[in-house]
Coordinates of N, CA and C and ligand atoms in Angstrom, one line a residue:
X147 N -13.9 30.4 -2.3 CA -13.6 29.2 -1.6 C -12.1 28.9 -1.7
X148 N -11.6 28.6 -0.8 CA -10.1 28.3 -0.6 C -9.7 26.8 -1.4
X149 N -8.6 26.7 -1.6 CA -8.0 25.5 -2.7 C -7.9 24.6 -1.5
X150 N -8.2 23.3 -2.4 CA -8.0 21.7 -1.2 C -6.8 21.3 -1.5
X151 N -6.2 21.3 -0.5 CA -4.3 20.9 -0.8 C -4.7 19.6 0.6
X152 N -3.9 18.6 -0.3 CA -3.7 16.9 1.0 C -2.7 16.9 0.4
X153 N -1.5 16.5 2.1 CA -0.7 16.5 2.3 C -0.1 15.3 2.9
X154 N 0.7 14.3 2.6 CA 0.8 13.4 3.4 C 1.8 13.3 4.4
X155 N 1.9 12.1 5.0 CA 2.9 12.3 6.5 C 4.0 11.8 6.3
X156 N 4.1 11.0 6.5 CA 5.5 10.0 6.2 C 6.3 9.8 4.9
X157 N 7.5 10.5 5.3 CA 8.8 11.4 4.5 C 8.4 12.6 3.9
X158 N 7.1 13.1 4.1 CA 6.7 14.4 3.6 C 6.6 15.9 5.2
X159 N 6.1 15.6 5.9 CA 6.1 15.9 7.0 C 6.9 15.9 8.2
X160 N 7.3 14.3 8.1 CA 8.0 13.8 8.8 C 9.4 13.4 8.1
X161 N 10.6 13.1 8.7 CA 11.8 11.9 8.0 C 12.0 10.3 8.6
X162 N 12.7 9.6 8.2 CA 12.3 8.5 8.5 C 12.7 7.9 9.9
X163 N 13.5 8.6 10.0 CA 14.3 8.9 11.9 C 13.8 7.9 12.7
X164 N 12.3 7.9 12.9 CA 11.7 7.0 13.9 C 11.8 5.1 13.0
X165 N 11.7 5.2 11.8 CA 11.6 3.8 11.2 C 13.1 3.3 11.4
X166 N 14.1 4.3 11.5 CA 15.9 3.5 11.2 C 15.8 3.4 13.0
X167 N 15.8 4.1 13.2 CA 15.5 4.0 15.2 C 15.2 2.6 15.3
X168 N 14.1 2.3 15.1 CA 13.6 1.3 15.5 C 14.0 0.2 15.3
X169 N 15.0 -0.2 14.1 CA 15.3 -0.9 13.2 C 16.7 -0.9 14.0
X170 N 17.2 0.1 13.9 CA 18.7 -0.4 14.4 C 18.9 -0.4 16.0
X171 N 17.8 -0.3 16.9 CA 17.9 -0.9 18.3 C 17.1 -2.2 18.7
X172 N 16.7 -2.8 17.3 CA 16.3 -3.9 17.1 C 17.9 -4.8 16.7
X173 N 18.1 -4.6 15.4 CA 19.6 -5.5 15.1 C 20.8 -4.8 16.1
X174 N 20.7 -3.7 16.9 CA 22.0 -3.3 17.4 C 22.8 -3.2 16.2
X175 N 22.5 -2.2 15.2 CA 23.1 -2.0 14.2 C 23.4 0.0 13.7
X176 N 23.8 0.1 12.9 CA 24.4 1.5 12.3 C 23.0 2.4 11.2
X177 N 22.6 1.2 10.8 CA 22.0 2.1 9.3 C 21.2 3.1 9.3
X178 N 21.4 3.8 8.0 CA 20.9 4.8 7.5 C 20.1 4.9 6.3
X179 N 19.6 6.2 6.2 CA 18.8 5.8 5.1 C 18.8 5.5 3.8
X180 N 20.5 5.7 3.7 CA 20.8 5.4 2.9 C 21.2 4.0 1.9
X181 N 21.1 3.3 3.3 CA 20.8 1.8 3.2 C 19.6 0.9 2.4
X182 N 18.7 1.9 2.6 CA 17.3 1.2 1.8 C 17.3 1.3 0.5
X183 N 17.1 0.1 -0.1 CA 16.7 0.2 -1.6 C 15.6 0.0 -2.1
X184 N 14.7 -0.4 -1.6 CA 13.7 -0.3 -2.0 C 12.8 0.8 -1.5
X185 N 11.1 0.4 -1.1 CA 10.1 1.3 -0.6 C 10.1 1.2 0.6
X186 N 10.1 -0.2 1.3 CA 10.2 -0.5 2.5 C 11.4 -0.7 3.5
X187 N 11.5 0.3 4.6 CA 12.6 0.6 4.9 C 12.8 -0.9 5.9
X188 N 11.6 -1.6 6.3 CA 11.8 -2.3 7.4 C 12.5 -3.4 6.4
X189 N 12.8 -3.9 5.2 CA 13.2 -4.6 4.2 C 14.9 -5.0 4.4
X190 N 15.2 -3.7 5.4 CA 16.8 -3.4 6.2 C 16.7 -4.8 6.9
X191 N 15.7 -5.8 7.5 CA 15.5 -6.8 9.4 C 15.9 -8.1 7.5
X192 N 16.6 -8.7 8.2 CA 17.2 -10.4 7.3 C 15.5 -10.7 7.4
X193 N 15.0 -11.6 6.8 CA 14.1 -12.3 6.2 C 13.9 -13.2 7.5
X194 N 14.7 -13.8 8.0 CA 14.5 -15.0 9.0 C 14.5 -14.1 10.4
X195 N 14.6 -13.0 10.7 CA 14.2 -12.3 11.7 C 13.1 -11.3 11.7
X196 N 12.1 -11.4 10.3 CA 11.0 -10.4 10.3 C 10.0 -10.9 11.5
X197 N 9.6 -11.8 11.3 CA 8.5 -12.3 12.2 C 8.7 -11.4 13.5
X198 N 9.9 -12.0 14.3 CA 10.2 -11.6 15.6 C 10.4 -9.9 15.5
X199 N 11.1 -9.7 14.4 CA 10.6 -7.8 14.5 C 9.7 -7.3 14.5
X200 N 9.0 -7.7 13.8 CA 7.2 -7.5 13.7 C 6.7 -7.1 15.2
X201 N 7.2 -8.3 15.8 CA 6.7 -8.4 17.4 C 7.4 -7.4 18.0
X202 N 8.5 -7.1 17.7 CA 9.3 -6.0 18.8 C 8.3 -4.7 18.2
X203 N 8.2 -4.6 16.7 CA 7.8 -3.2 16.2 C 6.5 -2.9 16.7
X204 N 5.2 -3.7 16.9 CA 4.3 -3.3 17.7 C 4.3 -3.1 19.3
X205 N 5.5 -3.3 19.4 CA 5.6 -2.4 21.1 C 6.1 -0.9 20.8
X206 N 6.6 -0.9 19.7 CA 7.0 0.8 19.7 C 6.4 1.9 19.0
X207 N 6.4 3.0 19.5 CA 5.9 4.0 18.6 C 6.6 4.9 17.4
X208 N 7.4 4.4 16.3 CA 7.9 5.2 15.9 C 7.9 6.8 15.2
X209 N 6.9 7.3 15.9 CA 7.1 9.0 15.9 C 7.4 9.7 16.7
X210 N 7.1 8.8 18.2 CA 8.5 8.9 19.7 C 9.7 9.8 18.9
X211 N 10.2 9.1 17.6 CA 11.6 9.2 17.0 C 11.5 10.5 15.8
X212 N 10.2 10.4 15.1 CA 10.3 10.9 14.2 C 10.6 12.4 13.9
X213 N 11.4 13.3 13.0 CA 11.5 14.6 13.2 C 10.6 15.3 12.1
X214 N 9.9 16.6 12.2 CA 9.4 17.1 11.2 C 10.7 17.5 10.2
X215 N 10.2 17.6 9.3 CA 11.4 17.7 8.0 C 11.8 19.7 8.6
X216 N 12.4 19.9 7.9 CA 12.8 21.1 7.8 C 12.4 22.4 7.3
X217 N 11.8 23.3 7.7 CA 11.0 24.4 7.8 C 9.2 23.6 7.1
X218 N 8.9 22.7 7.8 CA 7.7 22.1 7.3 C 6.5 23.0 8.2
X219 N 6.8 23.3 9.8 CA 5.9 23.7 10.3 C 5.5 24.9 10.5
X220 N 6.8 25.7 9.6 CA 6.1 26.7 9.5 C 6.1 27.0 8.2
X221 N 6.1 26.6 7.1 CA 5.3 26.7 5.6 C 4.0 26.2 6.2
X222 N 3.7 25.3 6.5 CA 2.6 24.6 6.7 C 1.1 25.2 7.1
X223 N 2.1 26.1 8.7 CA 1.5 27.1 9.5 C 0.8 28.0 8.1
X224 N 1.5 28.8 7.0 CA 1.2 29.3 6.1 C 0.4 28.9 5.8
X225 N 1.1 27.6 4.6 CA -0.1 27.2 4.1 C -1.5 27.2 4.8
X226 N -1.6 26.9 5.9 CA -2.7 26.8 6.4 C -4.3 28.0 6.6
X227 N -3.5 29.2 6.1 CA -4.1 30.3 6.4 C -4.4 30.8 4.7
X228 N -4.0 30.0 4.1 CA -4.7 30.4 2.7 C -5.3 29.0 2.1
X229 N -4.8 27.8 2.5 CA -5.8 27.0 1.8 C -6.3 26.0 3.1
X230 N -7.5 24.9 2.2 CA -7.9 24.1 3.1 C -7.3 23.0 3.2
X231 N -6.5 23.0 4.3 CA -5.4 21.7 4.5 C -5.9 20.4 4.7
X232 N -5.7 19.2 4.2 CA -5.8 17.7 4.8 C -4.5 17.1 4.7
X233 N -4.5 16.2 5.9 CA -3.7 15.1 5.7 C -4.0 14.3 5.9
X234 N -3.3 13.3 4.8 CA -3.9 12.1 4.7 C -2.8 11.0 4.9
X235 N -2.9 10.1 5.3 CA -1.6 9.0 5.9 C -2.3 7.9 5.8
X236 N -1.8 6.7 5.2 CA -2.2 5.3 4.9 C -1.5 4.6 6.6
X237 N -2.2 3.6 6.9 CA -2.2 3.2 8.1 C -2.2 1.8 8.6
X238 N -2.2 0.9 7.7 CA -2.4 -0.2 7.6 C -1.2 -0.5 7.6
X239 N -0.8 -1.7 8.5 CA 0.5 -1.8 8.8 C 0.7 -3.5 8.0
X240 N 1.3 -4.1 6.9 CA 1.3 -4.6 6.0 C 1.5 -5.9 6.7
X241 N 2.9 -5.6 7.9 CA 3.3 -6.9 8.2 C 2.3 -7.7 9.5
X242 N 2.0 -6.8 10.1 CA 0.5 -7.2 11.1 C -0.4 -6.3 11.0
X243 N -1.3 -6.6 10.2 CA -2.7 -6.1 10.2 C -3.2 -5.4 11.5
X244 N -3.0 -6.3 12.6 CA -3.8 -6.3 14.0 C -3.5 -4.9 14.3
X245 N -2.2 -4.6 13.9 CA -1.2 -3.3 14.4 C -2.3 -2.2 14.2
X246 N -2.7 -2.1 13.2 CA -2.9 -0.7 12.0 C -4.2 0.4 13.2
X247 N -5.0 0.0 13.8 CA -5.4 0.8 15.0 C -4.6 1.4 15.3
X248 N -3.9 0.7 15.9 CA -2.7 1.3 17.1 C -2.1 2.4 16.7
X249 N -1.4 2.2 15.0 CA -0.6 2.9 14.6 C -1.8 4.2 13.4
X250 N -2.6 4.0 13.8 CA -3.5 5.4 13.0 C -3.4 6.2 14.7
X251 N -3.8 5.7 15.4 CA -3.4 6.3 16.7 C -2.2 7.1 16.7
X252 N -1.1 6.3 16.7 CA 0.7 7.1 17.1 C 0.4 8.4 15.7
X253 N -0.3 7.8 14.3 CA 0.0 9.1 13.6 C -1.1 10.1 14.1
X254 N -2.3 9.9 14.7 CA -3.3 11.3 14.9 C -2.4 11.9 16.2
X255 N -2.0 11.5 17.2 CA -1.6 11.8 18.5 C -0.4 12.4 17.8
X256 N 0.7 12.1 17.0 CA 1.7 13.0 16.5 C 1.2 14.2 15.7
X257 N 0.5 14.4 14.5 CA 0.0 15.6 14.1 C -0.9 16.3 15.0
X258 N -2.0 15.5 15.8 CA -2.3 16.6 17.2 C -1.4 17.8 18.2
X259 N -0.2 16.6 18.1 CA 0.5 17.5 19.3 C 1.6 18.0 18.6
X260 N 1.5 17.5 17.0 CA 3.1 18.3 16.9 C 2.9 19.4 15.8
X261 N 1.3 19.8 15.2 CA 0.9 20.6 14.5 C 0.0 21.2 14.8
X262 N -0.2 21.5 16.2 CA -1.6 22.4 16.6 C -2.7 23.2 16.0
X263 N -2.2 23.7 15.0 CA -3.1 24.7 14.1 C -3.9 24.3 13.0
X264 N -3.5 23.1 12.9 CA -4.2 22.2 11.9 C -5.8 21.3 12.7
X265 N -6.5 21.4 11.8 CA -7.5 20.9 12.3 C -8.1 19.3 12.2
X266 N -8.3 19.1 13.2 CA -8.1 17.7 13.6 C -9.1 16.7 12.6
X267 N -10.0 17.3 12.7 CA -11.4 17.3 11.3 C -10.9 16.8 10.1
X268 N -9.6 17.1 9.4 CA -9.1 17.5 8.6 C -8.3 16.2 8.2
X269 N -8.0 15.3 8.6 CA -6.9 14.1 9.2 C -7.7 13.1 8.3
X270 N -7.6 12.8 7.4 CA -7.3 11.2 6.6 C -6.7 10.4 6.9
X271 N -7.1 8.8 6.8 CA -6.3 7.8 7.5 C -7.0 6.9 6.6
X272 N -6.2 6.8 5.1 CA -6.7 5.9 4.4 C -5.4 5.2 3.0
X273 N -5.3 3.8 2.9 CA -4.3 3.9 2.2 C -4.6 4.0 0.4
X274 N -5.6 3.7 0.5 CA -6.0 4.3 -1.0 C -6.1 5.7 -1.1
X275 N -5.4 6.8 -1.6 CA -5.4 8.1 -1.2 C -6.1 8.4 -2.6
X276 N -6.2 7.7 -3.7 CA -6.7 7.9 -5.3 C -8.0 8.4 -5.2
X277 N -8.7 7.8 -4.3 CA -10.2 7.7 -4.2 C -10.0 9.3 -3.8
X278 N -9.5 10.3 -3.3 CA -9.8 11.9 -2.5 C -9.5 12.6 -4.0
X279 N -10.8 13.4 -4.0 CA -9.7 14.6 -5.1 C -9.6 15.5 -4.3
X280 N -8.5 16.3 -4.8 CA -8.1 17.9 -4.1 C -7.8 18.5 -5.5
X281 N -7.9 20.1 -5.2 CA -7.1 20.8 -6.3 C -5.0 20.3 -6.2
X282 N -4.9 20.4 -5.3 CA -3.3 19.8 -5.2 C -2.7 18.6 -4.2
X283 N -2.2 18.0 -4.7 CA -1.9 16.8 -3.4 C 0.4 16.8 -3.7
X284 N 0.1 16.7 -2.4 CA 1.9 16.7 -2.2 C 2.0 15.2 -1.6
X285 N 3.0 14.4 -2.0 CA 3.1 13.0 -2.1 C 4.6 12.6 -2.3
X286 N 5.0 11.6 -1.3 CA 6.2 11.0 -1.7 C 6.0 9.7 -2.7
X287 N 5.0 9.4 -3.0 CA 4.6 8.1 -3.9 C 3.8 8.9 -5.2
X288 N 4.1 8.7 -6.6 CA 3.9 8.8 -7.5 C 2.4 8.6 -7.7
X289 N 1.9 7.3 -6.9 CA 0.4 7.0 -7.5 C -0.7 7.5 -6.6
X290 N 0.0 8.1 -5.4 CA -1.0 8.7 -4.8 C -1.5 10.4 -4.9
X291 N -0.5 10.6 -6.0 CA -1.4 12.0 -6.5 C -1.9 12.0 -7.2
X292 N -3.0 11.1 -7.8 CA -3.9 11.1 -9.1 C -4.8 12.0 -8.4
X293 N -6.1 12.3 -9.3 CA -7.2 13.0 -8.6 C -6.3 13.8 -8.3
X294 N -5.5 15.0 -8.4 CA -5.3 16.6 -7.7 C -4.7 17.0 -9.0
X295 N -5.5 18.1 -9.6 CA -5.0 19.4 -10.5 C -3.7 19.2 -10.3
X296 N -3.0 19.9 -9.2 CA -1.0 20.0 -9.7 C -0.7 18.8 -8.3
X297 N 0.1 18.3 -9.0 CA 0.7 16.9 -8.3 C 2.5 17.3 -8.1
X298 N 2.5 17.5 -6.3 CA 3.7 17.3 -6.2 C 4.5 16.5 -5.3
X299 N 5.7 16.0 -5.9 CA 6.2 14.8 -5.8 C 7.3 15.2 -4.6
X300 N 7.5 15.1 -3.3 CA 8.3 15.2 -2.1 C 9.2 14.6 -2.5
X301 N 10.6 14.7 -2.6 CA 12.0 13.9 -3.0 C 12.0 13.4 -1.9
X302 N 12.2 11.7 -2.0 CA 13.0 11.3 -0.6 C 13.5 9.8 -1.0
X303 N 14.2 9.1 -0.2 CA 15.3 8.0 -0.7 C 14.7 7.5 -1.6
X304 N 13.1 7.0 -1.9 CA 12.9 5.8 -2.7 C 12.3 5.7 -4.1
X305 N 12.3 7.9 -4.2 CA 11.8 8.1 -5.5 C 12.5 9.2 -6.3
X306 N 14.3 8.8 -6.0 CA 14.9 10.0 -6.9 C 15.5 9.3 -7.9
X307 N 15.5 8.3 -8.0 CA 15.4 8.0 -9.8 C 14.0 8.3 -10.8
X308 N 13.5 8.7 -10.3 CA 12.0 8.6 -11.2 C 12.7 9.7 -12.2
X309 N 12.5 9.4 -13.1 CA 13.1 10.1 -14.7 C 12.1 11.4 -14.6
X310 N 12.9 12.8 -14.8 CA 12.2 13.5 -15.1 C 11.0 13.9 -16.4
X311 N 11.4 12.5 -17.3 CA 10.6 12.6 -18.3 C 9.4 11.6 -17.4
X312 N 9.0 10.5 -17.1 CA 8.3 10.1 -16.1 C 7.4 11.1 -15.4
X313 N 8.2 12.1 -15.0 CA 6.9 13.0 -14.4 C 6.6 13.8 -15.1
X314 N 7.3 14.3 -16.1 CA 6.6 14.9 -16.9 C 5.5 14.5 -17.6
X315 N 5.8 13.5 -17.9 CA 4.3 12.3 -18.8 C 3.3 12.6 -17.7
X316 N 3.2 12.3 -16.4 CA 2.5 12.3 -15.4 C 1.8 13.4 -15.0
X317 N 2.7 14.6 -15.5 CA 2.2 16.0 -15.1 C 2.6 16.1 -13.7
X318 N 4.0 15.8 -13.2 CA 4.2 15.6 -11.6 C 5.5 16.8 -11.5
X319 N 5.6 17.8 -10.6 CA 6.4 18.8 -9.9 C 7.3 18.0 -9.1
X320 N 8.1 18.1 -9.3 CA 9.4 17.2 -8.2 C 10.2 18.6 -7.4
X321 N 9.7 18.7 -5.9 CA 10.3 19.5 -4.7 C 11.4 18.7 -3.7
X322 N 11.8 19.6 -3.5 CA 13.0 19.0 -2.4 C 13.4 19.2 -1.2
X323 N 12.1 20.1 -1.1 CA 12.1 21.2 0.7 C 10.6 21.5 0.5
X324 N 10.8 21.8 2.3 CA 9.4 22.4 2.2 C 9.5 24.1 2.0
X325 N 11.1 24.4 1.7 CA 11.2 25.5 1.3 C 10.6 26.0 -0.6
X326 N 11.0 24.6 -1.4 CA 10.5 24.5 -2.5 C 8.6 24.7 -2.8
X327 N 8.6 24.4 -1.7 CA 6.7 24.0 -2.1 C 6.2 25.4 -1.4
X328 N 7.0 25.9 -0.8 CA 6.2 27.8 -0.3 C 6.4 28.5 -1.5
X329 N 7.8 27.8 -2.1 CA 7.7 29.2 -3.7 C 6.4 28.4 -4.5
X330 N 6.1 27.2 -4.8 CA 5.6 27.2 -5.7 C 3.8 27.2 -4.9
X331 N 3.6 27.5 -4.4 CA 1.9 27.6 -3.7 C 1.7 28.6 -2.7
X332 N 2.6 29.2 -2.2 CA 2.7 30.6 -1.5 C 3.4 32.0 -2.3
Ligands
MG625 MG1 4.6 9.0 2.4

């Protein structure tokens, strides 16, 4: 039987591209992602302009914008021919609820059309990801790799302070490419 590897979408798959897009043709502004300090990028819109962003953000699709990370699609392609892939993507969209349909939509319609080989069967769309075991789960969020044998941790803006002793305690693999995660599972 082939190993259950879940994989998630957003900064693992994808980079944030489509969320600063959105954000900076909203303010007519510059930023980067280097600008976010916390988890939430939309955290970048002033406090007294969320509401009304909210409303511009459910007209747009941001994976229109989004780019796959770099050599993801074809490690992935790999991976795919030796284990049993899922992806899993949390979908609930925090600031309007009403949204979170819509937007489980924009992410199935983007792994449909932008990862063909993967099986559509296979697509999780849940924000509790704790509740899935796999033998391995690849994660930009620390708590969503519980439940998986080897837990690896996707580097991206909002979790490169996490102390290497931190993952260690955790039992967590910290990668930096998707060139990193072919050495260590291919
Ligand atoms: Mg993520």
């Amino acid at each position: 039987m082939k190993k259950r590897i879940m994989i998630d979408l957003d900064d693992v798959i994808v980079d944030q591209s489509g969320w600063i897009k959105v954000i900076n043709d909203y303010l007519n502004s510059n930023h980067t992602i280097d600008d976010v300090k916390g988890y939430y990028i939309q955290d970048l819109v002033p406090e007294e302009k969320m509401n009304e962003y909210t409303k511009y953000f459910i007209t747009q699709n941001i994976y229109d914008y989004c780019n796959l990370n770099k050599n993801c699609y074809e490690v992935l392609k790999e991976l795919n021919e030796v284990y049993d892939v899922y992806i899993c993507s949390a979908y609930v969209y925090k600031d309007d609820v009403s949204f979170s349909a819509k937007f489980l939509e924009h992410k199935f319609n983007f792994l449909y059309k932008n990862l063909p080989f993967l099986d559509p069967k296979k697509f999780i769309f849940s924000d509790d990801k704790k509740v899935i075991e796999c033998d391995i789960k690849i994660d930009d969020k620390i708590d969503n790799l519980e439940n998986a044998n080897t837990k690896i941790l996707f580097t991206c803006y909002h979790n490169k302070k996490i102390s290497d002793e931190k993952l260690e305690e955790n039992d967590v693999i910290r990668v930096y490419s998707w060139d990193d995660i072919k050495k260590i599972l291919l």
